[in-house]
Coordinates of C-alpha atoms and ligand atoms in Angstrom, one line a residue:
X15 CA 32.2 88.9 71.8
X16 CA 31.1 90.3 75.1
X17 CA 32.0 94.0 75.6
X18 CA 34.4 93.5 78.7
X19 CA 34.7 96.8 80.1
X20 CA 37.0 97.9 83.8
X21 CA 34.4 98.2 86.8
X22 CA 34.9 102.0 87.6
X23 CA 35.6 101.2 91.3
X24 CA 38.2 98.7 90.4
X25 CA 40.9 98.2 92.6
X26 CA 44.2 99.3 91.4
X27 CA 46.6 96.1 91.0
X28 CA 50.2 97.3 92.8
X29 CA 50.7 94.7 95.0
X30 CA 52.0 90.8 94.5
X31 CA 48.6 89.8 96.6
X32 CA 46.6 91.7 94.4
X33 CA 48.7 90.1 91.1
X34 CA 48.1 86.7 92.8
X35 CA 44.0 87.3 93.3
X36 CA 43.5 88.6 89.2
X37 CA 46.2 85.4 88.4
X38 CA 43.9 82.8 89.7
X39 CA 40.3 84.6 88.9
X40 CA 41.8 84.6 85.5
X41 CA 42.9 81.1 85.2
X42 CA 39.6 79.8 86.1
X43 CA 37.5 82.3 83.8
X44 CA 40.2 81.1 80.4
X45 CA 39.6 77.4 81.6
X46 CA 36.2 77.9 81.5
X47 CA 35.9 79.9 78.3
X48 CA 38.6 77.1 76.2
X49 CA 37.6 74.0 77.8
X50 CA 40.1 71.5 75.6
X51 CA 40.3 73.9 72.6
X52 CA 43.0 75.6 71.3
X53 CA 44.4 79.1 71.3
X54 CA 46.6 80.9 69.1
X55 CA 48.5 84.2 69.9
X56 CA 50.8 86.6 68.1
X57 CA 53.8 86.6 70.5
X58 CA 56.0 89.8 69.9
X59 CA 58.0 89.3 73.3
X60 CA 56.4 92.8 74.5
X61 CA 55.2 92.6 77.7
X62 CA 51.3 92.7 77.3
X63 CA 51.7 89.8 74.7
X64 CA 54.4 87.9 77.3
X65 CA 51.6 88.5 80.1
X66 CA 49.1 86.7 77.9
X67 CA 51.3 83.9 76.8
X68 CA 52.1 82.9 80.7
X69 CA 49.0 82.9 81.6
X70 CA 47.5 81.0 79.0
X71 CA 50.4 78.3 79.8
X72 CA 49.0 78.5 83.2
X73 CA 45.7 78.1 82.2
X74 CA 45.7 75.9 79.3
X75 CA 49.4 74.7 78.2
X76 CA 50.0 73.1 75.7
X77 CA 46.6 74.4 73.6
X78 CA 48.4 77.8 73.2
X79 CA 50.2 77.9 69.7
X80 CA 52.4 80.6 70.1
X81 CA 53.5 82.1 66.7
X82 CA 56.8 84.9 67.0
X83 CA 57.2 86.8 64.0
X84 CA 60.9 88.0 63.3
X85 CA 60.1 90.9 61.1
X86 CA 64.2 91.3 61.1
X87 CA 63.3 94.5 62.6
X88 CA 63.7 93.5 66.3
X89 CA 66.3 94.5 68.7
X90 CA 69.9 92.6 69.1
X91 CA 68.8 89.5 71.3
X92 CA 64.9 89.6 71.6
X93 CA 64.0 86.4 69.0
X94 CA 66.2 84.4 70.8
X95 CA 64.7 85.8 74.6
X96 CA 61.6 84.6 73.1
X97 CA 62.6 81.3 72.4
X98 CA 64.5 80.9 75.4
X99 CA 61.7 81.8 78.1
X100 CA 58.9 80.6 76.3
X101 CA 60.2 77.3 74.7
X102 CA 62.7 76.4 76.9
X103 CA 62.1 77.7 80.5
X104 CA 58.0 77.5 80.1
X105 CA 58.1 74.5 77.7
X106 CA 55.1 76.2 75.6
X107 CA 54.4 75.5 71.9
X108 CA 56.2 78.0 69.7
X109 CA 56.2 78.3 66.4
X110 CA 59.1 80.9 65.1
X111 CA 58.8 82.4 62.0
X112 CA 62.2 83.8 60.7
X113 CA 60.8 86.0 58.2
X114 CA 63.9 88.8 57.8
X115 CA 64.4 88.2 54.1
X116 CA 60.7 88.8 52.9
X117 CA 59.8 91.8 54.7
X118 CA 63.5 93.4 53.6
X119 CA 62.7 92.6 50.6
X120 CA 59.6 94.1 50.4
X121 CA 61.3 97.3 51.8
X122 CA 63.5 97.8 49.7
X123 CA 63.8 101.1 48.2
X124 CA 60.6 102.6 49.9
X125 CA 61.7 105.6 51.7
X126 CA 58.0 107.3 52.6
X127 CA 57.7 106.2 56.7
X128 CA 53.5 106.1 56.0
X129 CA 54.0 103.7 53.4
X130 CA 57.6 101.9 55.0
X131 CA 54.5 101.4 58.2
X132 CA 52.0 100.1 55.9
X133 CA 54.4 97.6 54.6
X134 CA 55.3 96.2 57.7
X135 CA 51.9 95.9 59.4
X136 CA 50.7 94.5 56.1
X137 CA 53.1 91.9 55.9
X138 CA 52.9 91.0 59.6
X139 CA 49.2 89.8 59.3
X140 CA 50.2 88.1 55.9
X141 CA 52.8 86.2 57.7
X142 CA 50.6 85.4 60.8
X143 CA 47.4 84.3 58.4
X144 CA 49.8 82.0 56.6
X145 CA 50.8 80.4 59.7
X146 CA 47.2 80.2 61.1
X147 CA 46.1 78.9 58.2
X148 CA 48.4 75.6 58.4
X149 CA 47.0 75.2 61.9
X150 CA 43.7 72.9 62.4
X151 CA 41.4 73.0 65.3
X152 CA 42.1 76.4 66.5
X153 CA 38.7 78.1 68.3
X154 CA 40.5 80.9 69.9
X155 CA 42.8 83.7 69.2
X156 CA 44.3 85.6 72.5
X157 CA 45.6 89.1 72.2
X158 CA 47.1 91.5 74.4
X159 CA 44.8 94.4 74.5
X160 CA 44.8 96.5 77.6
X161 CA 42.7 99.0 79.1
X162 CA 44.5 102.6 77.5
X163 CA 44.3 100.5 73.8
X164 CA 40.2 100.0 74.3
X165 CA 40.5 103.6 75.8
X166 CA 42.5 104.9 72.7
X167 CA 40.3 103.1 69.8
X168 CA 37.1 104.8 71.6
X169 CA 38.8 108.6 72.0
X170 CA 39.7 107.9 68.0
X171 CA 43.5 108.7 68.9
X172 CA 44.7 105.5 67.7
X173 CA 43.2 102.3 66.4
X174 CA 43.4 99.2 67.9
X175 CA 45.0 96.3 66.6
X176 CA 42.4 93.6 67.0
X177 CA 41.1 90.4 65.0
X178 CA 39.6 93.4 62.5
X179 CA 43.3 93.4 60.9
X180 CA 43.0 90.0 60.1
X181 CA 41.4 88.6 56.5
X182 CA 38.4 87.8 57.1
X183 CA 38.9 83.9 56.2
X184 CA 40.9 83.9 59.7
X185 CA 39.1 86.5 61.5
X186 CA 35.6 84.9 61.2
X187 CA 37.6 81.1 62.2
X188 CA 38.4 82.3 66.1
X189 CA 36.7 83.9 69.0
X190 CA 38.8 86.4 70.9
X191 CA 40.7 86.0 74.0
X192 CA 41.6 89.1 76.1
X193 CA 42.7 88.4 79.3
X194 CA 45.0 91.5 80.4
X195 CA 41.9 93.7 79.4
X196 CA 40.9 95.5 81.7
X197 CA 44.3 96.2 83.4
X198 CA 46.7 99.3 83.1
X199 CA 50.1 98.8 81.8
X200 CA 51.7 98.9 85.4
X201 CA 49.1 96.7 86.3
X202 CA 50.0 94.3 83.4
X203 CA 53.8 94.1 84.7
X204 CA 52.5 93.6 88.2
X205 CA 51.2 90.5 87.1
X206 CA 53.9 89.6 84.7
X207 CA 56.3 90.0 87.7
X208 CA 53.8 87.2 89.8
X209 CA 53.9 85.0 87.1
X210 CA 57.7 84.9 87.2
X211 CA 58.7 86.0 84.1
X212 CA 62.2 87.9 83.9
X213 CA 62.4 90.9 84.6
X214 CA 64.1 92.3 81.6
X215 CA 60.9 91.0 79.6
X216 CA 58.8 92.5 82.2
X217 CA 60.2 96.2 82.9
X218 CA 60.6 96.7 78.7
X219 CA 60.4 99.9 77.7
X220 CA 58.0 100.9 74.7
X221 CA 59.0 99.5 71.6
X222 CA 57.0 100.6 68.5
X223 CA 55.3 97.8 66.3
X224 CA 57.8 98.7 62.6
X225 CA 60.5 98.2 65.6
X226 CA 63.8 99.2 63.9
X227 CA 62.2 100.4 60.9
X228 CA 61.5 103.4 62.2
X229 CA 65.0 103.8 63.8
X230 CA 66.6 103.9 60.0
X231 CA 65.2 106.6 58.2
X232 CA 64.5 106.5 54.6
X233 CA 64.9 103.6 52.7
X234 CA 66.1 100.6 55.1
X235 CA 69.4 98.6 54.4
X236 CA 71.2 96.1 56.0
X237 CA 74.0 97.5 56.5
X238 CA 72.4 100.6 58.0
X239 CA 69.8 98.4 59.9
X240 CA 72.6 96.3 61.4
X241 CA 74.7 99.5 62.8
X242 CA 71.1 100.8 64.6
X243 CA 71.0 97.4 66.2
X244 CA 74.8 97.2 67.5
X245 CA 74.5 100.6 68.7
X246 CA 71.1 100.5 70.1
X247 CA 72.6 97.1 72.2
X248 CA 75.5 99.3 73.1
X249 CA 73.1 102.1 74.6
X250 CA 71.4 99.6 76.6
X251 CA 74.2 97.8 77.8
X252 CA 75.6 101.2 79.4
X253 CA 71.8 102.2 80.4
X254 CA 71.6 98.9 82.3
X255 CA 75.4 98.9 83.9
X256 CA 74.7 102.8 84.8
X257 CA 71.6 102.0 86.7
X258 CA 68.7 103.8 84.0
X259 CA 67.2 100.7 83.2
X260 CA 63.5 100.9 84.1
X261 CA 64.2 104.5 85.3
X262 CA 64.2 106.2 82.2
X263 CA 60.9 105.7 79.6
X264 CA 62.7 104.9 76.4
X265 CA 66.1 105.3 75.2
X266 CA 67.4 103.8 71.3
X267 CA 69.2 105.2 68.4
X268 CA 69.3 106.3 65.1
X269 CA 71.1 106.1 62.2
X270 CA 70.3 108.8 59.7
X271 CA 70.4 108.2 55.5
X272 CA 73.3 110.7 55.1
X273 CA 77.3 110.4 55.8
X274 CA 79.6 113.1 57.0
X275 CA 83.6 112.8 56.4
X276 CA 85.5 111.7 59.9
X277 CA 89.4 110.4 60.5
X278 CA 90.3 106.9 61.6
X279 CA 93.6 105.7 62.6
X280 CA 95.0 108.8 60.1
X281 CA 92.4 107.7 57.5
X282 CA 89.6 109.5 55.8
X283 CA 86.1 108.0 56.2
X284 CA 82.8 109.1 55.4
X285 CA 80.4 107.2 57.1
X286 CA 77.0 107.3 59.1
X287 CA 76.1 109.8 62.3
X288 CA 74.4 107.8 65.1
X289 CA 72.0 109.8 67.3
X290 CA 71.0 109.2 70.8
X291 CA 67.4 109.7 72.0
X292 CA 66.7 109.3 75.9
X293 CA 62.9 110.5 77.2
X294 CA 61.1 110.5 79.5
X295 CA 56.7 111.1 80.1
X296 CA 53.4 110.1 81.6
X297 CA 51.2 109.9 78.9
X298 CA 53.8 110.4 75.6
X299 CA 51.2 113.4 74.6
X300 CA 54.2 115.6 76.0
X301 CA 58.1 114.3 76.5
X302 CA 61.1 115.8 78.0
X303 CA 64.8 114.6 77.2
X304 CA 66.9 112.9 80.0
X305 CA 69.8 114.9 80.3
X306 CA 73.1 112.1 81.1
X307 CA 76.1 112.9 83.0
X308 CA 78.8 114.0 80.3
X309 CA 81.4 110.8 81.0
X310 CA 78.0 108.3 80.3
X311 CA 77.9 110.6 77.1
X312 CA 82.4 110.5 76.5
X313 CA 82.1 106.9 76.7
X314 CA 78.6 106.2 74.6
X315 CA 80.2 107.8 72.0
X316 CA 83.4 106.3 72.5
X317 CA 82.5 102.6 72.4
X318 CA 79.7 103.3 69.9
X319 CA 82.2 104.7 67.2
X320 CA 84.8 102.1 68.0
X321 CA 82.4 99.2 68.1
X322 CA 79.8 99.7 65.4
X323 CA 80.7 99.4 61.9
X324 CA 79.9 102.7 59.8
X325 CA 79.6 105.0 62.2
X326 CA 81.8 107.8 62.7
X327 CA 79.9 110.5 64.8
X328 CA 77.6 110.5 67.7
X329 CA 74.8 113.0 68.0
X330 CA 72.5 113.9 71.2
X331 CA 69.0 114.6 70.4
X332 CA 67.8 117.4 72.9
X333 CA 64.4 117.7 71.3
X334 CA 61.4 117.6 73.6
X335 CA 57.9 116.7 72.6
X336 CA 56.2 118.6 71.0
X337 CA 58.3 120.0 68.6
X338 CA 59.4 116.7 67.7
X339 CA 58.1 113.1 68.3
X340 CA 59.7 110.3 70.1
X341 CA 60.6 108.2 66.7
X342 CA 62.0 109.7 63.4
X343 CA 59.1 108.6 61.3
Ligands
LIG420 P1 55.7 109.3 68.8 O1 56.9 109.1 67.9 O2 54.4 109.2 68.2 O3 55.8 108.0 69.8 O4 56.0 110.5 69.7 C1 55.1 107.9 71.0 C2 55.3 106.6 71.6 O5 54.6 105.6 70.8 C3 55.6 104.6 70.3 N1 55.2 104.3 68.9 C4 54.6 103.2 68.5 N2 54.2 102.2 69.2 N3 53.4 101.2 67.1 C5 53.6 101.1 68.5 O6 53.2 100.1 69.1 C6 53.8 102.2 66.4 O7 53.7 102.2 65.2 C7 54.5 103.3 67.1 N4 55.0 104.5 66.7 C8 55.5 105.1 67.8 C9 56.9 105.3 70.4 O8 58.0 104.3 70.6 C10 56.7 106.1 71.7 O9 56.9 105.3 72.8

């Protein structure tokens, strides 16, 4: 493929116009490059993939195959925002892959976080081959590289996710697709925003590719799992109602492998701490903790010990970066 690189006297996108002028250069360049073939494209529901997929609905529509991979690792609500945008509101092909048991499965019992990562990314491009292999006539596959990833892979900081991933049976089968390239992440929600899509899907904050995985240290259960989603909901439910949406970088939780004794209703229990991580940066080299107002924190911990099963404690984590990273593992 052509080595696309960001003209260095590129005009920053920050305006709608300026969304609207790279919207319809775009549409024209991917109806030239696909003609009446199809694409396929990993759709996470992040917003670089989300970009990708409208426009190629735009562009093309109905010859993007969209595949969503539930890796039963994703936060409360997101497979089924997927579904509803995408299938529903955009009327795009979607092909969703509940695939929660096999990747638990294969989790079970690891505790290392290199190899718990392995797994996962691993087992996401198994899944995804199998799928594209049941497809016929596919020419193209679209991904949602941007600018820092092409940026990243060359500085050797982190590599980039591309068709490389792929067994080679698939990889050699498509050409790639790339059209959020050359644009900055703001950039890329600039032109989300023009293309309409909500603004919930749009102003997401980073979430890492092993999603919840990362968020329940040590070996993964269920149960565990299932109390870092509730509480994680619960923490953005009061981020959004308090105004912090979009405002602060990142926020989640984190429920730790060990139990500490509490008192309920004059009973003993002995179950989980859940932590609270809130951040802020520029480039996530260096981080600094958001400091909430004490009642946010009363009644965070409230409603998060009352509401999610197996939790009995809530913990604030006032750790910049460095010493310590933004996830636990
Ligand atoms: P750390 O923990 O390295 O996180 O300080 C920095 C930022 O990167 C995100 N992160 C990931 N993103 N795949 C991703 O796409 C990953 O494996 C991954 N690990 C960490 C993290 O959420 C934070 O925003």
């Amino acid at each position: 493929m052509e080595d696309i690189r960001r003209p260095e006297n590129m005009e920053r996108i920050t305006t709608p116009e300026l969304a609207e002028k790279f919207i319809e250069e775009q549409l024209k360049a991917l109806r030239e490059q696909i003609g009446d073939k199809k694409v396929l494209l990993a759709l996470s529901g992040g917003v670089d993939s989300s970009v990708v997929a409208a426009l190629l609905i735009k562009a093309v529509g109905k010859q993007l195959i969209c595949v969503h991979v539930n890796h039963g690792l994703l936060r409360k609500g997101e497979p089924e925002q997927v579904i509803e945008v995408f299938r529903n509101q955009m009327d795009a092909n979607l092909i969703y892959v509940d695939a929660t048991d096999r990747f638990l499965d294969k989790l079970a019992g690891v505790a290392d976080p290199e190899t718990k990562r392995h797994i996962i990314g691993e087992e996401f491009i198994d899944v995804f081959a199998e799928e594209a292999r049941k497809l016929d006539g596919i020419s193209f596959l679209a991904q949602g590289t941007i600018w820092p990833d092409i940026l990243e892979s060359e500085a050797g900081i982190k590599a980039h996710h591309n068709a490389g991933g792929l067994p080679e049976d698939i990889a050699s089968r498509f050409e790639l697709v790339e059209p959020v390239r050359i644009l900055f992440k703001d950039e890329v929600r600039e032109v989300g925003r023009a293309l309409g899509l909500p603004s919930g899907m749009v102003e997401r904050q980073p979430f890492p590719g092993p999603g919840l995985g990362v968020r329940c240290p040590g070996a993964i259960t269920r149960d565990r799992l299932e109390a870092v989603r509730e509480s994680d909901a619960i923490l953005r439910e009061e981020f959004a109602k308090n105004g912090l949406e979009g405002k602060v970088w990142q926020y989640f939780t984190v429920v730790p492998d060990f139990k500490s004794t509490g008192v309920k209703n004059g009973k003993r229990t002995f179950d989980w701490p859940c932590i609270i991580r809130a951040i802020n940066t520029t480039d996530v080299m260096e981080v600094t903790v958001e400091h909430l107002p004490a009642e946010l924190i009363d009644h965070l911990v409230k409603r998060i010990t009352t509401e999610v099963e197996g939790i009995n404690r809530v913990l604030y984590d006032y750790t910049p970066k460095p010493p310590a990273t933004v996830e636990y593992e």
